[in-house]
Amino acid sequence: MLDVSDLHVFYGEIHALKGISLSVGTGEIVALLGPNGAGKTTTVKTISGLIAPRSGRIDLEGGALAGVPAHEIVYRGVAHAPEGRRIFNRLSVVENLEMGAYTRHDGRITADIERVFTLFPRLRERHTQVAGTLSGGEQQMLAIGRALMANPRLLLLDEPSMGLAPVVVEQIFDTIREVNRQGTTILLVEQNAAMALEIAHRGYVLETGTVVLTGTATDLAANTDVRRAYLGE
Amino acid sequence: MDWELLLAIFPQVVMDGLVLGFMYALIALGYTMVYGVLELINFAHSEIFMVGGFVGVEILLTMQATGWLDTFNPFVILIFIILMGMAVSGVLAVVVERVAYRPLRGAPRLIPLISAIGVSFFLQDLVRLGESLWRNAFYLTYPSFAAFNTRIEIAETIDFSVKSVIVVVASLAMLFALQFLVTRTKLGKAIRAVAEDQPTASLMGVNVNRIISLTFLIGGAMGGAAGVLFGVQYNTINPFTGFIPGIKAFTAAVLGGIGNIPGAMVGGLVLGLLEAFAASYLSLLTGGAFGAEYKDIFAFSILIVILIFRPRGLLGEVVRERT
Ligand SMILES: Nc1ncnc2c1ncn2[C@@H]1O[C@H](COP(=O)(O)OP(=O)(O)O)[C@@H](O)[C@H]1O
Ligand SMILES: [Mg+2]
């Protein structure tokens, strides 16, 4: 579904991505792992159009995405739940979800809000509340729910576990797996490699802007380098 | 002290305050909406307002010259000049953003501010030049309509001119329309989302530049309408007319909580009422020691006091800073 090849991204003089290539197949969950500053966020931001690459290709089922602005990429079926959640604090929970459906003009928006509430019952209880008053976990649920409202073919999740208690992370990862089972392809950025590899099919490990390792989730979880670096052994 | 007189003129003072207040509110919306999306104080907004006033007077003077002024219903003419003032000022505001602010996006905050001050002078002088060439004068007077100057007498000491009522009604209609747009429509939601977080709004599919243009269009249109109403109410305008109402409307926006739309409305009304009360009551209450000319000092002193206790403005909210 998604093919990224030889992607180079710069922040001014800083060469943040030095020729990244990766692919995500239809129906997969692919994990993007690596330490802080490796370039994971930069990769997903470039895919969703927030950053324009210096060179390289991003192809989504044949169509080229590189250089297309973010607000047009959503229309191609890519939704991005950004790092740090970035929900609209001053909008209500429902309004945040409606913003997620901004590109849509079909009559199924209300039904899909209902679907998000079924995935995250906590959000239903707080649906009229201003989003800034939600707890961190609820905000993360809202950020994922909001991205789902675009009905994406490909969902980009950037560190959904960041700053959350282990029980909440568990819940959120269960839901991510459920969303994937219902047919959404997912590229999952995580520093929490253990959790990510539990639900992912395959994974890539990034370090200082390059892919250093790739394989199935099982292989990566068994790899001694990965275990030492990311699984705390 | 003459309490009876104080009481008797009270409704009149409230009406004067409302007329002024609604005018400030309309202008303040332009400042606050632009600040909301760009965190820019659009100093040129007072000139957008002034241009609206000139659109109105130009249409009226042209109609007067051709004799049309007497053939149409004055209320139809009024609605027409308000709409034209809105259209020209709105489009002008969009052009100003495109030309003077957008290329400076991402530059240090002071830079677009200076650009805004430059646009402000540019527009003043452009209007002055244009009118000097065209009419040989740049202090222009709105032709008066008997129908608007009629006074509606309610009691012996209270009568409102029709044009005061027009200002209040027209402003209320626009404020309600704007409030509806911002809180109840998809476009309004997009404006609020852009005001809060531009990159994330673009991830939702919002074309951020288009929403910013729309914000300038709406703010400019409100300012243009205020310009026309100002001319109808106070008759004479010139290229520098925008300065004082602009400063006051900006103050109103800060008073209400800059970036906050209902705040701008409330701030405008509070400021207008304070000013009207000061103008009428200061000399009565101080036995003539302070006259109406102290109204601004009085009004601004109150503002300072309010802002000391509520630095974010009356309706300003504490928003958690993002990391
Ligand atoms: N806005 C930015 N300006 C300059 N450098 C940046 C910016 N964002 C990220 N970087 C740099 O790019 C590199 C990759 O960062 P990032 O993609 O955020 O990594 P990760 O998400 O893997 O932690 C880091 O060296 C970081 O310092
Ligand atoms: Mg990151």
Coordinates of C-alpha atoms and ligand atoms in Angstrom, one line a residue:
Chain A
M1 CA 0.0 0.0 0.0
L2 CA 2.7 2.5 1.0
D3 CA 6.2 2.5 -0.5
V4 CA 8.8 4.9 0.7
S5 CA 12.1 4.9 -1.1
D6 CA 15.4 6.7 -0.5
L7 CA 13.8 9.6 1.4
H8 CA 16.0 12.5 2.4
V9 CA 14.8 15.2 4.7
F10 CA 16.6 18.3 6.0
Y11 CA 15.8 20.8 8.8
G12 CA 17.9 23.7 7.5
E13 CA 21.4 22.2 7.6
I14 CA 20.4 19.2 9.7
H15 CA 20.2 16.0 7.6
A16 CA 17.4 14.3 9.6
L17 CA 16.5 11.4 7.2
K18 CA 19.4 10.0 5.2
G19 CA 17.8 7.8 2.6
I20 CA 15.0 5.9 4.4
S21 CA 13.2 3.1 2.5
L22 CA 10.2 1.2 3.9
S23 CA 7.0 -0.3 2.9
V24 CA 3.6 -1.1 4.5
G25 CA 1.4 -3.8 2.9
T26 CA -2.4 -3.6 2.9
G27 CA -3.8 -4.8 6.2
E28 CA -0.5 -4.8 8.1
I29 CA 0.6 -3.1 11.3
V30 CA 4.2 -2.0 10.8
A31 CA 6.2 -0.8 13.7
L32 CA 8.8 2.0 13.3
L33 CA 11.2 1.8 16.3
G34 CA 14.3 3.6 17.4
P35 CA 15.7 5.9 20.0
N36 CA 14.8 9.5 20.6
G37 CA 16.0 11.7 17.7
A38 CA 16.3 8.8 15.2
G39 CA 13.9 10.4 12.7
K40 CA 10.7 8.5 13.4
T41 CA 8.5 11.5 13.7
T42 CA 10.2 13.2 10.8
T43 CA 9.3 10.1 8.7
V44 CA 5.6 10.1 9.4
K45 CA 5.4 13.9 9.1
T46 CA 6.9 13.6 5.7
I47 CA 4.5 10.9 4.7
S48 CA 1.5 13.0 5.8
G49 CA 2.9 16.1 4.1
L50 CA 3.7 18.3 7.1
I51 CA 7.3 18.3 5.9
A52 CA 8.4 18.3 2.2
P53 CA 11.3 15.9 1.5
R54 CA 14.5 17.1 -0.3
S55 CA 14.4 13.9 -2.4
G56 CA 13.0 10.4 -2.6
R57 CA 9.7 8.9 -3.4
I58 CA 6.5 8.3 -1.3
D59 CA 4.0 6.2 -3.2
L60 CA 0.5 5.3 -1.9
E61 CA -1.0 2.6 -4.0
G62 CA 0.5 4.1 -7.1
G63 CA 0.0 7.8 -6.5
A64 CA 3.0 9.9 -5.5
L65 CA 2.7 11.8 -2.2
A66 CA 6.0 13.5 -2.0
G67 CA 5.6 17.3 -2.1
V68 CA 1.8 17.2 -1.9
P69 CA 0.6 19.5 1.0
A70 CA -0.8 17.9 4.1
H71 CA -4.4 19.0 3.6
E72 CA -4.5 17.2 0.3
I73 CA -2.9 14.0 1.5
V74 CA -5.8 13.4 3.9
Y75 CA -8.1 13.2 0.8
R76 CA -5.8 10.4 -0.5
G77 CA -6.7 8.2 2.5
V78 CA -3.8 8.9 5.0
A79 CA -4.6 10.0 8.5
H80 CA -2.0 11.0 11.0
A81 CA -2.4 11.0 14.8
P82 CA 0.6 13.2 15.7
E83 CA 3.1 12.9 18.4
G84 CA 2.0 14.6 21.6
R85 CA -1.7 14.0 20.6
R86 CA -2.3 17.6 19.5
I87 CA -6.0 17.5 20.0
F88 CA -7.9 20.8 19.8
N89 CA -8.0 21.8 23.4
R90 CA -10.7 24.4 23.0
L91 CA -13.1 22.2 20.9
S92 CA -15.4 19.7 22.5
V93 CA -14.8 16.0 22.1
V94 CA -17.5 15.7 19.4
E95 CA -16.1 18.7 17.6
N96 CA -12.7 17.2 17.6
L97 CA -14.1 14.1 16.0
E98 CA -16.0 16.2 13.5
M99 CA -12.8 17.9 12.6
G100 CA -11.4 14.5 11.9
A101 CA -14.2 14.0 9.3
Y102 CA -13.5 17.4 7.7
T103 CA -12.8 15.9 4.3
R104 CA -16.0 13.9 4.2
H105 CA -19.3 14.9 2.8
D106 CA -21.2 11.6 3.2
G107 CA -24.0 11.0 5.6
R108 CA -22.2 8.5 7.8
I109 CA -20.3 10.9 10.1
T110 CA -22.7 10.5 13.0
A111 CA -22.5 6.7 12.7
D112 CA -18.7 6.8 12.7
I113 CA -18.6 9.0 15.8
E114 CA -20.7 6.2 17.3
R115 CA -18.1 3.7 16.1
V116 CA -15.3 5.7 17.8
F117 CA -17.4 5.8 21.0
T118 CA -17.8 2.0 20.8
L119 CA -14.0 1.6 20.5
F120 CA -13.4 4.1 23.3
P121 CA -16.4 4.2 25.7
R122 CA -14.6 6.7 27.9
L123 CA -15.0 9.3 25.1
R124 CA -18.8 8.8 25.0
E125 CA -19.0 9.7 28.7
R126 CA -17.2 12.9 28.0
H127 CA -18.6 13.8 24.5
T128 CA -19.7 17.3 25.3
Q129 CA -16.6 18.2 27.4
V130 CA -14.0 20.6 26.1
A131 CA -11.1 18.4 25.0
G132 CA -8.5 20.3 27.0
T133 CA -10.0 19.0 30.2
L134 CA -9.5 15.3 29.3
S135 CA -6.8 13.1 30.9
G136 CA -3.7 12.2 28.9
G137 CA -5.1 8.8 28.1
E138 CA -8.5 10.1 27.0
Q139 CA -6.7 12.7 24.9
Q140 CA -4.8 9.9 23.1
M141 CA -8.0 8.0 22.5
L142 CA -9.5 11.2 21.1
A143 CA -6.4 11.7 18.8
I144 CA -6.7 8.2 17.5
G145 CA -10.5 8.5 17.2
R146 CA -10.2 11.8 15.3
A147 CA -7.7 10.2 12.8
L148 CA -10.1 7.3 12.3
M149 CA -12.9 9.7 11.5
A150 CA -11.2 10.4 8.2
N151 CA -11.9 6.8 7.2
P152 CA -8.3 6.3 6.3
R153 CA -6.8 3.5 4.4
L154 CA -3.5 4.1 6.1
L155 CA -3.3 5.3 9.7
L156 CA -0.1 6.9 11.0
L157 CA 0.3 6.7 14.8
D158 CA 3.1 8.6 16.4
E159 CA 4.0 7.3 19.9
P160 CA 0.5 6.6 21.2
S161 CA 1.9 5.3 24.5
M162 CA 3.9 8.5 25.3
G163 CA 3.4 9.6 28.9
L164 CA 0.6 7.2 29.7
A165 CA 0.2 4.7 32.5
P166 CA 0.8 1.0 31.6
V167 CA -2.9 0.0 32.0
V168 CA -4.0 2.8 29.7
V169 CA -1.3 1.9 27.1
E170 CA -2.6 -1.7 27.3
Q171 CA -6.1 -0.5 26.5
I172 CA -5.0 1.7 23.7
F173 CA -2.9 -1.0 22.1
D174 CA -5.8 -3.4 22.3
T175 CA -7.9 -0.9 20.4
I176 CA -5.2 -0.3 17.8
R177 CA -5.2 -4.1 17.1
E178 CA -9.0 -4.0 16.9
V179 CA -8.9 -1.1 14.4
N180 CA -6.4 -3.0 12.3
R181 CA -8.7 -6.1 12.4
Q182 CA -11.5 -4.0 11.1
G183 CA -9.4 -3.3 8.0
T184 CA -7.2 -0.2 8.6
T185 CA -3.5 -0.5 7.7
I186 CA -1.3 1.0 10.4
L187 CA 2.2 2.5 10.6
L188 CA 3.0 2.6 14.3
V189 CA 5.8 4.7 15.6
E190 CA 6.9 3.7 19.1
Q191 CA 9.8 3.9 21.6
N192 CA 8.0 1.3 23.6
A193 CA 9.3 -1.5 21.3
A194 CA 8.1 -4.4 23.5
M195 CA 4.4 -3.2 23.2
A196 CA 4.7 -2.3 19.6
L197 CA 6.2 -5.7 18.5
E198 CA 3.4 -7.5 20.3
I199 CA 0.8 -6.1 18.0
A200 CA 2.9 -5.4 14.8
H201 CA 3.4 -7.8 11.9
R202 CA 6.7 -6.3 10.8
G203 CA 9.0 -3.6 12.0
Y204 CA 11.8 -1.2 11.1
V205 CA 14.5 0.1 13.4
L206 CA 15.7 3.6 12.8
E207 CA 18.9 5.2 14.1
T208 CA 20.2 8.6 13.2
G209 CA 18.1 8.9 10.1
T210 CA 18.8 5.5 8.6
V211 CA 17.1 2.1 8.7
V212 CA 19.5 -0.2 10.6
L213 CA 17.3 -3.3 10.9
T214 CA 14.1 -4.7 9.5
G215 CA 12.2 -8.0 9.8
T216 CA 9.0 -9.6 11.1
A217 CA 7.9 -8.6 14.6
T218 CA 8.9 -12.1 15.9
D219 CA 12.4 -11.9 14.5
L220 CA 12.9 -8.4 15.8
A221 CA 11.7 -9.3 19.2
A222 CA 14.2 -12.2 19.2
N223 CA 17.1 -10.1 17.9
T224 CA 19.8 -9.6 20.5
D225 CA 20.6 -6.1 19.4
V226 CA 17.0 -5.0 19.7
R227 CA 16.6 -6.8 23.0
R228 CA 19.7 -5.0 24.4
A229 CA 18.9 -1.6 23.0
Y230 CA 15.1 -1.4 23.4
L231 CA 13.8 -4.2 25.4
G232 CA 15.9 -3.4 28.4
E233 CA 18.1 -6.5 28.5
Chain B
M1 CA -26.5 67.0 43.2
D2 CA -29.3 66.8 40.7
W3 CA -30.2 63.1 41.0
E4 CA -33.3 63.5 39.0
L5 CA -31.4 64.8 36.0
L6 CA -28.8 62.0 36.4
L7 CA -31.6 59.5 36.3
A8 CA -33.5 61.1 33.5
I9 CA -30.7 61.1 31.0
F10 CA -29.7 57.5 31.9
P11 CA -31.4 55.8 29.0
Q12 CA -30.0 58.3 26.6
V13 CA -26.5 57.7 27.9
V14 CA -27.0 54.0 27.6
M15 CA -28.1 54.4 24.0
D16 CA -25.0 56.6 23.1
G17 CA -22.8 54.0 24.8
L18 CA -24.4 51.2 22.9
V19 CA -23.9 53.0 19.5
L20 CA -20.3 53.6 20.3
G21 CA -19.9 50.1 21.8
F22 CA -21.3 48.2 18.9
M23 CA -19.1 50.2 16.6
Y24 CA -16.0 49.3 18.7
A25 CA -17.2 45.7 18.8
L26 CA -17.5 45.4 15.0
I27 CA -14.0 46.8 14.6
A28 CA -12.6 44.8 17.5
L29 CA -13.7 41.5 15.8
G30 CA -11.2 42.1 13.0
Y31 CA -8.3 42.6 15.4
T32 CA -9.3 39.6 17.5
M33 CA -9.9 37.2 14.7
V34 CA -6.7 37.9 13.0
Y35 CA -4.8 37.7 16.3
G36 CA -6.6 34.4 16.9
V37 CA -5.2 32.8 13.8
L38 CA -1.9 34.5 13.3
E39 CA -1.0 36.1 16.7
L40 CA -0.5 39.3 14.7
I41 CA -1.8 42.7 15.7
N42 CA -3.1 43.9 12.4
F43 CA -2.4 47.6 12.7
A44 CA -3.7 48.2 9.2
H45 CA -7.2 47.2 10.4
S46 CA -8.1 50.8 11.4
E47 CA -7.4 51.7 7.8
I48 CA -9.5 48.8 6.5
F49 CA -12.3 50.4 8.6
M50 CA -11.5 53.9 7.2
V51 CA -11.7 52.6 3.6
G52 CA -15.2 51.2 4.3
G53 CA -16.2 54.7 5.4
F54 CA -14.9 56.1 2.1
V55 CA -16.6 53.5 0.0
G56 CA -19.9 54.5 1.6
V57 CA -19.3 58.2 1.1
E58 CA -18.1 57.8 -2.5
I59 CA -21.2 55.8 -3.4
L60 CA -23.5 58.4 -1.7
L61 CA -21.8 61.4 -3.3
T62 CA -21.9 59.8 -6.7
M63 CA -25.6 58.9 -6.3
Q64 CA -26.2 62.5 -5.1
A65 CA -24.5 63.9 -8.2
T66 CA -26.7 61.7 -10.5
G67 CA -29.9 62.5 -8.5
W68 CA -30.4 58.9 -7.6
L69 CA -30.2 59.6 -3.9
D70 CA -33.8 60.8 -3.9
T71 CA -35.3 58.1 -6.1
F72 CA -34.4 55.1 -3.9
N73 CA -35.6 54.2 -0.5
P74 CA -32.9 55.4 2.0
F75 CA -32.9 52.1 3.8
V76 CA -32.3 50.2 0.5
I77 CA -29.4 52.7 -0.1
L78 CA -28.1 52.1 3.4
I79 CA -28.1 48.3 3.0
F80 CA -26.4 48.7 -0.4
I81 CA -23.6 50.9 0.9
I82 CA -23.0 48.7 3.9
L83 CA -22.7 45.6 1.7
M84 CA -20.4 47.5 -0.7
G85 CA -18.2 48.7 2.2
M86 CA -18.1 45.2 3.5
A87 CA -17.1 43.8 0.1
V88 CA -14.3 46.3 -0.6
S89 CA -12.9 46.3 2.9
G90 CA -13.1 42.5 3.1
V91 CA -11.3 42.0 -0.2
L92 CA -8.7 44.7 0.7
A93 CA -8.0 42.9 4.0
V94 CA -7.4 39.7 2.1
V95 CA -5.1 41.4 -0.3
V96 CA -3.1 43.1 2.5
E97 CA -2.6 39.7 4.1
R98 CA -1.5 38.2 0.9
V99 CA 0.9 41.0 0.0
A100 CA 2.2 42.2 3.4
Y101 CA 1.9 39.4 5.9
R102 CA 2.0 36.0 4.2
P103 CA 5.5 36.5 2.8
L104 CA 6.7 37.3 6.3
R105 CA 5.1 34.2 7.9
G106 CA 7.8 32.5 10.1
A107 CA 9.8 35.8 10.4
P108 CA 10.3 37.1 14.0
R109 CA 7.0 38.6 15.3
L110 CA 8.2 42.2 15.2
I111 CA 8.6 42.1 11.4
P112 CA 5.0 41.6 10.3
L113 CA 4.0 44.1 12.9
I114 CA 6.2 46.7 11.3
S115 CA 4.8 45.7 7.9
A116 CA 1.3 46.3 9.3
I117 CA 2.2 49.8 10.4
G118 CA 3.6 50.4 6.9
V119 CA 0.4 49.2 5.3
S120 CA -1.5 51.5 7.6
F121 CA 0.4 54.6 6.5
F122 CA 0.3 53.4 2.9
L123 CA -3.5 53.1 2.9
Q124 CA -4.0 56.5 4.6
D125 CA -1.8 58.2 2.0
L126 CA -3.3 56.3 -0.8
V127 CA -6.8 57.4 0.1
R128 CA -5.6 60.9 0.7
L129 CA -4.0 61.0 -2.7
G130 CA -6.9 59.4 -4.5
E131 CA -9.5 61.7 -3.0
S132 CA -7.3 64.8 -3.5
L133 CA -7.0 64.0 -7.2
W134 CA -10.6 62.9 -7.6
R135 CA -12.5 65.4 -5.4
N136 CA -9.9 67.9 -4.5
A137 CA -10.7 67.3 -0.9
F138 CA -10.1 64.4 1.5
Y139 CA -12.4 65.5 4.4
L140 CA -15.7 64.2 3.0
T141 CA -19.2 64.5 4.5
Y142 CA -21.9 61.9 4.2
P143 CA -25.0 63.4 2.5
S144 CA -27.7 63.4 5.2
F145 CA -31.0 61.5 5.0
A146 CA -33.9 63.1 6.7
A147 CA -35.3 59.6 7.4
F148 CA -32.2 58.7 9.4
N149 CA -32.0 62.0 11.4
T150 CA -35.6 61.7 12.6
R151 CA -35.7 61.3 16.3
I152 CA -37.9 58.7 17.9
E153 CA -39.2 60.4 21.1
I154 CA -39.7 58.0 24.0
A155 CA -40.0 60.4 26.9
E156 CA -39.3 64.1 27.4
T157 CA -35.6 63.6 28.0
I158 CA -35.1 60.5 25.9
D159 CA -35.1 60.4 22.2
F160 CA -33.1 58.2 19.8
S161 CA -32.2 59.1 16.3
V162 CA -33.1 56.5 13.7
K163 CA -29.5 56.2 12.7
S164 CA -28.5 55.2 16.2
V165 CA -31.1 52.4 16.1
I166 CA -29.7 51.4 12.7
V167 CA -26.2 51.1 14.1
V168 CA -27.4 48.9 17.0
V169 CA -29.6 46.7 14.8
A170 CA -27.1 46.3 12.0
S171 CA -24.3 45.5 14.5
L172 CA -26.4 43.0 16.4
A173 CA -27.3 41.2 13.1
M174 CA -23.7 40.9 12.1
L175 CA -22.5 39.8 15.5
F176 CA -25.1 37.1 15.7
A177 CA -24.3 36.0 12.2
L178 CA -20.6 35.8 13.0
Q179 CA -21.2 34.0 16.3
F180 CA -23.4 31.5 14.5
L181 CA -20.8 31.0 11.8
V182 CA -18.0 30.4 14.3
T183 CA -19.8 28.2 16.8
R184 CA -22.2 26.3 14.6
T185 CA -20.8 25.7 11.2
K186 CA -18.1 23.5 9.8
L187 CA -16.2 26.5 8.5
G188 CA -16.3 28.0 12.0
K189 CA -14.9 24.9 13.5
A190 CA -12.1 25.0 11.0
I191 CA -11.4 28.6 11.9
R192 CA -11.2 27.7 15.6
A193 CA -9.0 24.7 14.8
V194 CA -6.6 26.8 12.8
A195 CA -6.5 29.4 15.6
E196 CA -5.4 26.7 17.9
D197 CA -3.0 24.6 15.9
Q198 CA -2.3 25.1 12.3
P199 CA -0.3 22.0 11.4
T200 CA -2.8 19.7 13.1
A201 CA -5.7 21.5 11.3
S202 CA -3.9 20.8 8.0
L203 CA -3.7 17.1 9.0
M204 CA -7.6 17.2 9.2
G205 CA -7.7 18.4 5.5
V206 CA -8.1 22.1 6.3
N207 CA -6.4 24.4 3.8
V208 CA -4.9 26.7 6.4
N209 CA -4.0 29.5 4.0
R210 CA -7.6 29.6 2.8
I211 CA -8.9 29.8 6.3
I212 CA -6.5 32.6 7.1
S213 CA -7.7 34.5 4.0
L214 CA -11.3 33.9 5.1
T215 CA -10.5 35.3 8.5
F216 CA -9.2 38.5 7.0
L217 CA -12.2 38.6 4.7
I218 CA -14.7 38.4 7.6
G219 CA -12.7 40.7 9.9
G220 CA -12.3 43.2 7.1
A221 CA -15.9 43.0 6.1
M222 CA -17.0 43.7 9.7
G223 CA -14.5 46.6 9.8
G224 CA -15.9 48.0 6.5
A225 CA -19.5 47.8 7.8
A226 CA -18.3 49.7 10.9
G227 CA -16.7 52.3 8.6
V228 CA -20.0 52.9 6.8
L229 CA -22.0 53.0 10.0
F230 CA -19.4 55.4 11.5
G231 CA -19.9 57.8 8.5
V232 CA -23.7 57.6 8.7
Q233 CA -23.6 58.2 12.4
Y234 CA -20.9 60.9 12.7
N235 CA -21.1 62.4 9.2
T236 CA -17.5 63.5 8.4
I237 CA -14.6 61.2 7.6
N238 CA -11.1 61.7 6.5
P239 CA -8.1 59.3 5.8
F240 CA -7.0 59.5 9.4
T241 CA -10.5 58.7 10.8
G242 CA -9.5 55.2 11.5
F243 CA -6.8 55.9 14.1
I244 CA -8.8 56.7 17.2
P245 CA -11.6 54.2 16.8
G246 CA -9.0 51.7 15.8
I247 CA -7.0 52.2 19.0
K248 CA -10.1 52.0 21.0
A249 CA -11.4 48.9 19.3
F250 CA -8.0 47.2 19.8
T251 CA -8.2 48.1 23.4
A252 CA -11.7 46.6 23.5
A253 CA -10.3 43.4 22.0
V254 CA -7.6 43.2 24.6
L255 CA -10.2 44.0 27.3
G256 CA -12.4 41.2 26.2
G257 CA -9.4 38.8 25.8
I258 CA -7.5 39.1 22.6
G259 CA -8.3 36.2 20.2
N260 CA -11.7 35.6 21.9
I261 CA -14.7 36.5 19.6
P262 CA -17.4 37.0 22.3
G263 CA -14.7 38.8 24.3
A264 CA -14.4 41.4 21.5
M265 CA -18.1 42.0 21.5
V266 CA -18.2 42.4 25.3
G267 CA -15.1 44.5 25.4
G268 CA -16.4 46.8 22.7
L269 CA -19.7 47.3 24.6
V270 CA -18.0 47.8 28.0
L271 CA -15.7 50.4 26.5
G272 CA -18.4 52.3 24.6
L273 CA -20.6 52.4 27.7
L274 CA -17.8 53.5 30.0
E275 CA -17.0 56.3 27.5
A276 CA -20.6 57.4 27.2
F277 CA -21.1 57.4 31.0
A278 CA -17.9 59.4 31.5
A279 CA -18.9 61.9 28.8
S280 CA -22.3 62.6 30.4
Y281 CA -21.7 62.1 34.1
L282 CA -18.2 63.2 34.8
S283 CA -19.0 66.8 35.0
L284 CA -22.3 66.3 36.8
L285 CA -20.7 64.0 39.4
T286 CA -17.6 66.1 40.0
G287 CA -19.5 69.4 40.1
G288 CA -17.8 70.5 36.9
A289 CA -14.2 69.8 38.1
F290 CA -13.8 67.2 35.3
G291 CA -15.6 67.7 32.1
A292 CA -16.5 65.4 29.2
E293 CA -13.1 65.8 27.8
Y294 CA -11.8 63.5 30.5
K295 CA -13.9 60.6 29.3
D296 CA -11.0 58.8 27.7
I297 CA -8.8 59.1 30.8
F298 CA -11.7 57.8 32.8
A299 CA -12.5 54.9 30.5
F300 CA -8.8 53.9 30.1
S301 CA -8.2 54.1 33.8
I302 CA -11.0 51.6 34.4
L303 CA -9.5 49.4 31.6
I304 CA -6.1 49.4 33.3
V305 CA -7.7 48.4 36.6
I306 CA -9.6 45.6 34.9
L307 CA -6.5 44.3 33.2
I308 CA -4.5 44.5 36.4
F309 CA -7.0 42.0 38.0
R310 CA -7.7 40.1 34.8
P311 CA -4.6 40.3 32.6
R312 CA -6.2 37.8 30.1
G313 CA -9.2 40.1 29.6
L314 CA -12.8 39.7 30.7
L315 CA -13.4 36.5 28.7
G316 CA -9.8 35.5 28.1
E317 CA -9.1 31.9 29.1
V318 CA -6.0 30.3 30.5
V319 CA -4.9 27.9 27.8
R320 CA -2.2 25.4 28.7
E321 CA 1.0 26.0 26.7
R322 CA 2.0 23.2 24.4
T323 CA 5.3 21.5 24.8
Ligands
LIG1 N1 11.7 21.2 13.8 C1 13.0 20.8 13.8 N2 14.0 21.6 13.6 C2 15.3 21.1 13.6 N3 15.6 19.9 13.8 C3 14.7 19.0 14.1 C4 13.3 19.4 14.1 N4 12.5 18.3 14.4 C5 13.4 17.3 14.6 N5 14.7 17.7 14.4 C6 15.9 16.8 14.4 O1 15.7 15.8 13.5 C7 16.1 14.6 14.1 C8 15.0 13.6 14.1 O2 14.0 14.0 15.0 P1 12.6 13.2 15.1 O3 12.1 12.9 13.8 O4 11.7 14.0 16.0 O5 13.0 11.9 15.9 P2 12.2 10.8 16.7 O6 10.7 11.1 16.4 O7 12.7 9.5 16.2 O8 12.5 11.1 18.2 C9 16.6 14.9 15.5 O9 18.0 15.1 15.4 C10 16.0 16.2 15.8 O10 16.8 17.0 16.7
MG2 MG 9.2 11.4 17.8

